[in-house]
Amino acid sequence: MRKAIVKGIEYYVPENYEVNSTEDSITGKIGILQRPTAGVDEFASDLAIVAANKLFDSNSNLNKSEIDMLIYCTQSPDYILPTTACIIQNALDLPRNCAAFDVNLGCSGYVYGLSIAKAFIESGIANNILLITSDTYSKYINKKDRSVKVLFGDGASATHVSWVDSNYELIGPFIFGTDGSGKENLIIKAGGLREPISNESGIEEVDAYGNLRSRNNLYMNGTAIFNFALKEIPNAIENLLKLSGSTLEAYDRFVFHQANKYMNESLRRILKIPEEKFSQNIALFGNTVSSSIPIALCEDIRNYKILGNNKLMLVGFGVGYSWAACNLIFKQ
């Protein structure tokens, strides 16, 4: 049977890094030592193009002419319109008969992207899909807002999803969840049609903790996000196990969205996942939003923490609120 398969993953982060102070108590709690940040003239699509070219360069068997669909997951688009995926298609010189579209999702975006790619592949509509994630949250952050400045890094990933003849699933099944009532807890209030950027939206205010931001900047209620994750993610994983007819012990590796060390460690302990099976690379990259899972996958593969035929659990969660989880069989 025709089954979707991940045939390659690469990532790219900017060369510039901002370092979190080791003397700051927050650094120890979130576990982030440094964060890659895009330059003034470096945007999410630029990172995406570099990541995609790295994927093509690393795989001599993959030609750009074979790509018949580009899925671009970002919350840092170049423009309101046109679709940034169209811009990337042209920059990469992909075929003109290649479908290209954006997906506006954050930390759950990579898992959602895999589900979309799987549907197009297994239905026979597409044969070779380029799934790209890229975000530059640093451009939304007020430099004097430590509540988010020390958390988020910029980065991009590129994944080749194709097909093989197989009797079992290599990607999936999937579990999804949404709770839009949490929208106010991770939001940029100005910049869309509901509240355009204006002189008023740019007025900066100081919160109770001394953080400075305007309505043009990213705002996060960290406590609310933490409580949401601890409530919903264990339930989602329990539902994935039921759907899969599996147990936690059957998995070789757990790759969660790299939110921060404290949150991920709390989830790991609640779920009783062995530390040696749990991916943690937050220290060197920060929270790279939709790219955190594929970056972690790449790092684990390169460090031989993920081997051929390993069964992986991928879990994304965050802005929306939105969450998603799936199984992935890694083929070397």
Coordinates of C-alpha atoms in Angstrom, one line a residue:
M1 CA 0.0 0.0 0.0
R2 CA 1.1 3.6 -0.7
K3 CA 2.3 5.1 2.6
A4 CA 3.8 8.5 3.4
I5 CA 7.4 8.5 4.6
V6 CA 9.9 11.1 5.8
K7 CA 13.0 10.8 3.6
G8 CA 15.1 13.7 4.8
I9 CA 15.2 16.6 7.3
E10 CA 17.5 19.6 7.5
Y11 CA 17.5 22.8 9.4
Y12 CA 19.1 26.3 9.5
V13 CA 19.4 28.9 12.2
P14 CA 20.9 32.4 11.9
E15 CA 24.6 32.9 12.6
N16 CA 23.9 35.6 15.1
Y17 CA 23.3 34.4 18.7
E18 CA 22.0 36.2 21.8
V19 CA 23.3 34.8 25.1
N20 CA 21.2 34.6 28.2
S21 CA 23.0 35.5 31.4
T22 CA 23.9 32.5 33.5
E23 CA 23.6 34.7 36.6
D24 CA 19.9 35.2 35.9
S25 CA 17.6 32.8 37.8
I26 CA 15.3 32.6 34.8
T27 CA 18.0 31.1 32.7
G28 CA 18.4 28.2 35.0
K29 CA 14.6 27.6 35.1
I30 CA 14.0 27.7 31.3
G31 CA 17.3 26.1 30.5
I32 CA 18.1 28.3 27.5
L33 CA 21.7 29.5 27.3
Q34 CA 21.6 31.0 23.8
R35 CA 19.2 31.9 21.0
P36 CA 19.8 32.3 17.3
T37 CA 18.3 35.6 16.1
A38 CA 17.8 36.9 12.6
G39 CA 19.6 40.0 11.4
V40 CA 17.8 43.2 10.6
D41 CA 17.6 42.3 6.9
E42 CA 17.1 38.5 7.4
F43 CA 13.6 37.2 7.4
A44 CA 11.8 33.9 7.9
S45 CA 11.6 33.2 4.1
D46 CA 15.4 33.7 3.9
L47 CA 16.0 31.1 6.6
A48 CA 13.5 28.8 4.9
I49 CA 15.4 29.0 1.6
V50 CA 18.7 28.1 3.2
A51 CA 17.2 25.2 5.0
A52 CA 15.6 23.8 1.8
N53 CA 18.8 24.2 -0.2
K54 CA 20.7 22.3 2.6
L55 CA 18.1 19.5 2.2
F56 CA 18.7 19.3 -1.6
D57 CA 22.5 19.5 -1.2
S58 CA 22.5 16.7 1.4
N59 CA 20.4 14.4 -0.8
S60 CA 21.8 13.7 -4.2
N61 CA 18.7 11.5 -5.0
L62 CA 16.3 14.4 -4.6
N63 CA 15.9 16.9 -7.5
K64 CA 14.0 20.1 -7.3
S65 CA 12.2 19.1 -10.5
E66 CA 10.5 16.3 -8.5
I67 CA 8.9 18.5 -5.9
D68 CA 5.2 18.8 -6.7
M69 CA 4.0 20.5 -3.5
L70 CA 5.4 23.0 -1.1
I71 CA 3.8 23.5 2.4
Y72 CA 5.2 26.4 4.3
C73 CA 4.4 26.7 8.0
T74 CA 5.0 30.2 9.4
Q75 CA 3.7 33.0 11.6
S76 CA 6.3 35.4 10.2
P77 CA 5.1 35.9 6.6
D78 CA 6.9 38.3 4.2
Y79 CA 3.6 40.0 3.4
I80 CA -0.1 39.8 4.2
L81 CA -0.3 38.8 0.5
P82 CA 1.0 37.2 -1.6
T83 CA 1.5 33.8 0.0
T84 CA 5.1 33.4 1.1
A85 CA 5.1 29.9 -0.2
C86 CA 4.8 31.3 -3.7
I87 CA 7.9 33.5 -3.1
I88 CA 9.9 30.5 -1.8
Q89 CA 8.8 28.4 -4.8
N90 CA 10.3 31.0 -7.1
A91 CA 13.4 31.5 -5.1
L92 CA 14.1 27.7 -5.0
D93 CA 13.3 27.4 -8.7
L94 CA 10.7 24.7 -8.1
P95 CA 8.5 23.6 -11.0
R96 CA 5.6 25.8 -12.0
N97 CA 3.2 22.8 -11.6
C98 CA 4.2 22.7 -7.9
A99 CA 1.4 23.5 -5.5
A100 CA 2.4 26.0 -2.8
F101 CA 0.6 27.3 0.2
D102 CA 1.1 28.7 3.7
V103 CA -0.1 27.2 7.0
N104 CA -0.4 29.8 9.8
L105 CA 0.4 27.7 12.9
G106 CA 3.0 28.0 15.7
C107 CA 4.3 25.3 17.9
S108 CA 1.9 22.6 16.7
G109 CA 2.7 23.4 13.1
Y110 CA 5.2 20.7 12.2
V111 CA 2.9 17.9 13.3
Y112 CA 0.0 19.5 11.4
G113 CA 2.3 19.9 8.4
L114 CA 3.1 16.2 8.5
S115 CA -0.6 15.3 8.6
I116 CA -1.3 17.5 5.6
A117 CA 1.6 16.0 3.7
K118 CA 0.5 12.5 4.6
A119 CA -3.0 13.1 3.3
F120 CA -1.8 14.5 -0.1
I121 CA 0.8 11.7 -0.5
E122 CA -1.4 8.8 0.4
S123 CA -4.3 10.1 -1.7
G124 CA -2.0 10.1 -4.7
I125 CA -2.3 13.9 -5.3
A126 CA 1.4 14.5 -4.6
N127 CA 4.5 12.4 -4.8
N128 CA 7.2 14.6 -3.3
I129 CA 6.4 17.3 -0.8
L130 CA 8.7 19.9 0.7
L131 CA 7.5 20.8 4.2
I132 CA 9.2 23.9 5.4
T133 CA 8.8 25.6 8.8
S134 CA 10.3 29.0 9.6
D135 CA 9.7 31.8 12.1
T136 CA 11.5 34.9 13.3
Y137 CA 9.6 35.7 16.5
S138 CA 12.5 37.9 17.6
K139 CA 11.2 40.6 15.3
Y140 CA 7.9 40.7 17.3
I141 CA 9.6 41.0 20.7
N142 CA 10.3 44.2 22.6
K143 CA 13.9 44.1 23.6
K144 CA 12.9 45.2 27.1
D145 CA 10.4 42.4 27.6
R146 CA 12.4 39.7 29.4
S147 CA 9.3 37.5 29.7
V148 CA 9.7 36.5 26.1
K149 CA 13.0 37.8 25.0
V150 CA 15.0 35.1 26.8
L151 CA 12.8 32.3 25.4
F152 CA 12.4 32.5 21.6
G153 CA 15.0 31.7 18.9
D154 CA 14.7 32.0 15.1
G155 CA 15.1 29.0 12.8
A156 CA 13.8 27.0 9.9
S157 CA 13.5 23.4 8.8
A158 CA 12.9 21.5 5.6
T159 CA 11.5 18.0 5.4
H160 CA 11.1 15.8 2.3
V161 CA 7.9 13.7 2.5
S162 CA 7.4 11.1 -0.2
W163 CA 6.0 7.6 -0.4
V164 CA 6.9 3.9 -0.3
D165 CA 5.0 0.6 -0.7
S166 CA 4.4 -0.5 2.9
N167 CA 1.9 -2.6 4.9
Y168 CA 2.1 -0.4 8.0
E169 CA 2.0 3.3 8.9
L170 CA 5.3 5.3 8.9
I171 CA 3.6 8.6 9.7
G172 CA 0.6 8.7 12.0
P173 CA -1.9 8.2 13.4
F174 CA -2.6 11.8 14.6
I175 CA -4.3 13.5 17.5
F176 CA -5.3 17.1 17.3
G177 CA -6.7 19.7 19.7
T178 CA -7.8 23.3 19.7
D179 CA -9.0 25.7 22.4
G180 CA -9.4 29.2 20.9
S181 CA -10.4 30.6 24.3
G182 CA -6.7 30.8 25.1
K183 CA -5.9 33.2 22.3
E184 CA -5.2 36.1 24.6
N185 CA -2.4 34.3 26.4
L186 CA 0.0 34.2 23.4
I187 CA -0.8 36.9 21.0
I188 CA 0.4 39.9 19.0
K189 CA -2.7 42.2 19.3
A190 CA -2.0 44.7 16.5
G191 CA -1.0 44.2 12.9
G192 CA -4.0 42.3 11.5
L193 CA -7.2 43.8 10.1
R194 CA -9.0 43.7 13.4
E195 CA -6.4 46.1 14.8
P196 CA -4.0 47.7 12.3
I197 CA -0.7 49.1 13.4
S198 CA -1.1 52.7 14.4
N199 CA 0.5 55.3 16.6
E200 CA -1.7 54.2 19.4
S201 CA -0.8 50.5 19.0
G202 CA 2.9 51.4 19.3
I203 CA 2.6 53.0 22.7
E204 CA 4.7 51.0 25.1
E205 CA 3.6 50.2 28.6
V206 CA 5.3 48.6 31.6
D207 CA 3.7 45.6 33.2
A208 CA 3.8 44.6 36.9
Y209 CA 7.1 42.8 36.4
G210 CA 8.9 45.7 34.7
N211 CA 8.6 44.3 31.2
L212 CA 8.0 46.9 28.4
R213 CA 5.9 46.1 25.4
S214 CA 3.3 47.6 23.0
R215 CA 0.3 46.0 21.3
N216 CA 2.6 45.5 18.2
N217 CA 4.8 43.2 20.3
L218 CA 4.5 39.5 21.3
Y219 CA 2.7 39.0 24.6
M220 CA 2.8 35.7 26.5
N221 CA 1.1 34.7 29.8
G222 CA 3.6 32.1 30.8
T223 CA 1.6 30.7 33.7
A224 CA -1.5 30.2 31.6
I225 CA 0.5 28.5 28.8
F226 CA 2.1 26.2 31.4
N227 CA -1.2 25.2 32.9
F228 CA -2.7 24.6 29.5
A229 CA 0.1 22.3 28.5
L230 CA 0.0 20.3 31.8
K231 CA -3.8 19.8 31.4
E232 CA -4.1 19.0 27.7
I233 CA -0.8 17.2 26.6
P234 CA -1.1 14.1 28.9
N235 CA -4.7 13.6 27.7
A236 CA -3.6 14.0 24.1
I237 CA -0.8 11.4 24.5
E238 CA -3.2 9.0 26.3
N239 CA -5.6 9.3 23.3
L240 CA -2.7 8.7 20.8
L241 CA -1.7 5.6 22.7
K242 CA -5.3 4.3 22.5
L243 CA -5.6 5.1 18.8
S244 CA -2.3 3.4 18.2
G245 CA -3.0 0.4 20.4
S246 CA 0.4 1.1 21.9
T247 CA 2.2 1.8 25.2
L248 CA 4.8 4.4 26.2
E249 CA 7.3 1.6 26.5
A250 CA 7.0 0.8 22.8
Y251 CA 8.6 4.2 21.8
D252 CA 12.3 4.6 21.3
R253 CA 12.2 8.4 21.4
F254 CA 9.9 11.3 22.5
V255 CA 10.4 14.5 20.6
F256 CA 8.2 17.3 22.1
H257 CA 8.1 20.9 21.1
Q258 CA 11.0 22.6 22.8
A259 CA 9.0 25.1 24.9
N260 CA 11.4 25.5 27.8
K261 CA 13.2 23.1 30.1
Y262 CA 10.9 23.6 33.1
M263 CA 7.7 22.9 31.1
N264 CA 9.1 19.9 29.2
E265 CA 10.6 18.4 32.3
S266 CA 7.3 18.7 34.1
L267 CA 5.5 16.9 31.3
R268 CA 8.2 14.2 31.2
R269 CA 7.8 13.5 34.9
I270 CA 4.0 13.5 34.8
L271 CA 4.1 11.0 31.9
K272 CA 6.9 9.0 33.4
I273 CA 9.0 9.1 30.3
P274 CA 12.6 7.9 30.9
E275 CA 15.0 10.8 30.7
E276 CA 17.3 9.0 28.2
K277 CA 14.4 8.7 25.7
F278 CA 13.3 12.3 26.0
S279 CA 14.7 14.9 23.5
Q280 CA 16.1 18.1 25.1
N281 CA 18.0 20.6 23.0
I282 CA 16.5 23.9 24.2
A283 CA 19.8 25.1 25.7
L284 CA 21.4 26.0 22.4
F285 CA 18.4 27.0 20.2
G286 CA 15.7 28.4 22.5
N287 CA 12.0 28.0 21.5
T288 CA 12.1 28.0 17.7
V289 CA 8.3 27.6 17.4
S290 CA 7.3 25.3 14.5
S291 CA 10.9 24.4 13.8
S292 CA 11.7 23.1 17.3
I293 CA 10.6 19.5 16.6
P294 CA 12.4 19.1 13.3
I295 CA 15.6 20.8 14.7
A296 CA 15.5 18.3 17.6
L297 CA 15.0 15.4 15.2
C298 CA 18.0 16.5 13.2
E299 CA 20.2 16.9 16.3
D300 CA 19.1 13.5 17.7
I301 CA 19.8 11.8 14.3
R302 CA 23.2 13.3 14.1
N303 CA 24.0 12.3 17.6
Y304 CA 22.8 8.7 17.1
K305 CA 20.0 9.1 19.6
I306 CA 17.6 8.2 16.8
L307 CA 18.4 5.1 14.7
G308 CA 16.8 3.4 11.7
N309 CA 13.4 1.9 12.4
N310 CA 13.0 3.7 15.7
K311 CA 9.5 4.5 16.7
L312 CA 9.1 8.2 17.7
M313 CA 6.4 10.2 19.3
L314 CA 6.1 13.8 18.1
V315 CA 4.1 16.3 20.2
G316 CA 3.6 20.0 19.4
F317 CA 1.6 22.5 21.6
G318 CA 1.3 26.2 22.1
V319 CA -0.2 29.4 20.5
G320 CA -3.9 29.1 19.6
Y321 CA -4.2 27.1 21.9
S322 CA -3.4 24.4 19.4
W323 CA -1.8 21.0 19.9
A324 CA -1.1 17.8 17.9
A325 CA 0.7 14.5 18.4
C326 CA 1.7 11.7 16.1
N327 CA 3.8 8.6 15.6
L328 CA 6.8 8.6 13.2
I329 CA 8.8 5.6 12.1
F330 CA 12.3 6.8 11.2
K331 CA 13.9 5.1 8.3
Q332 CA 17.7 5.7 7.9

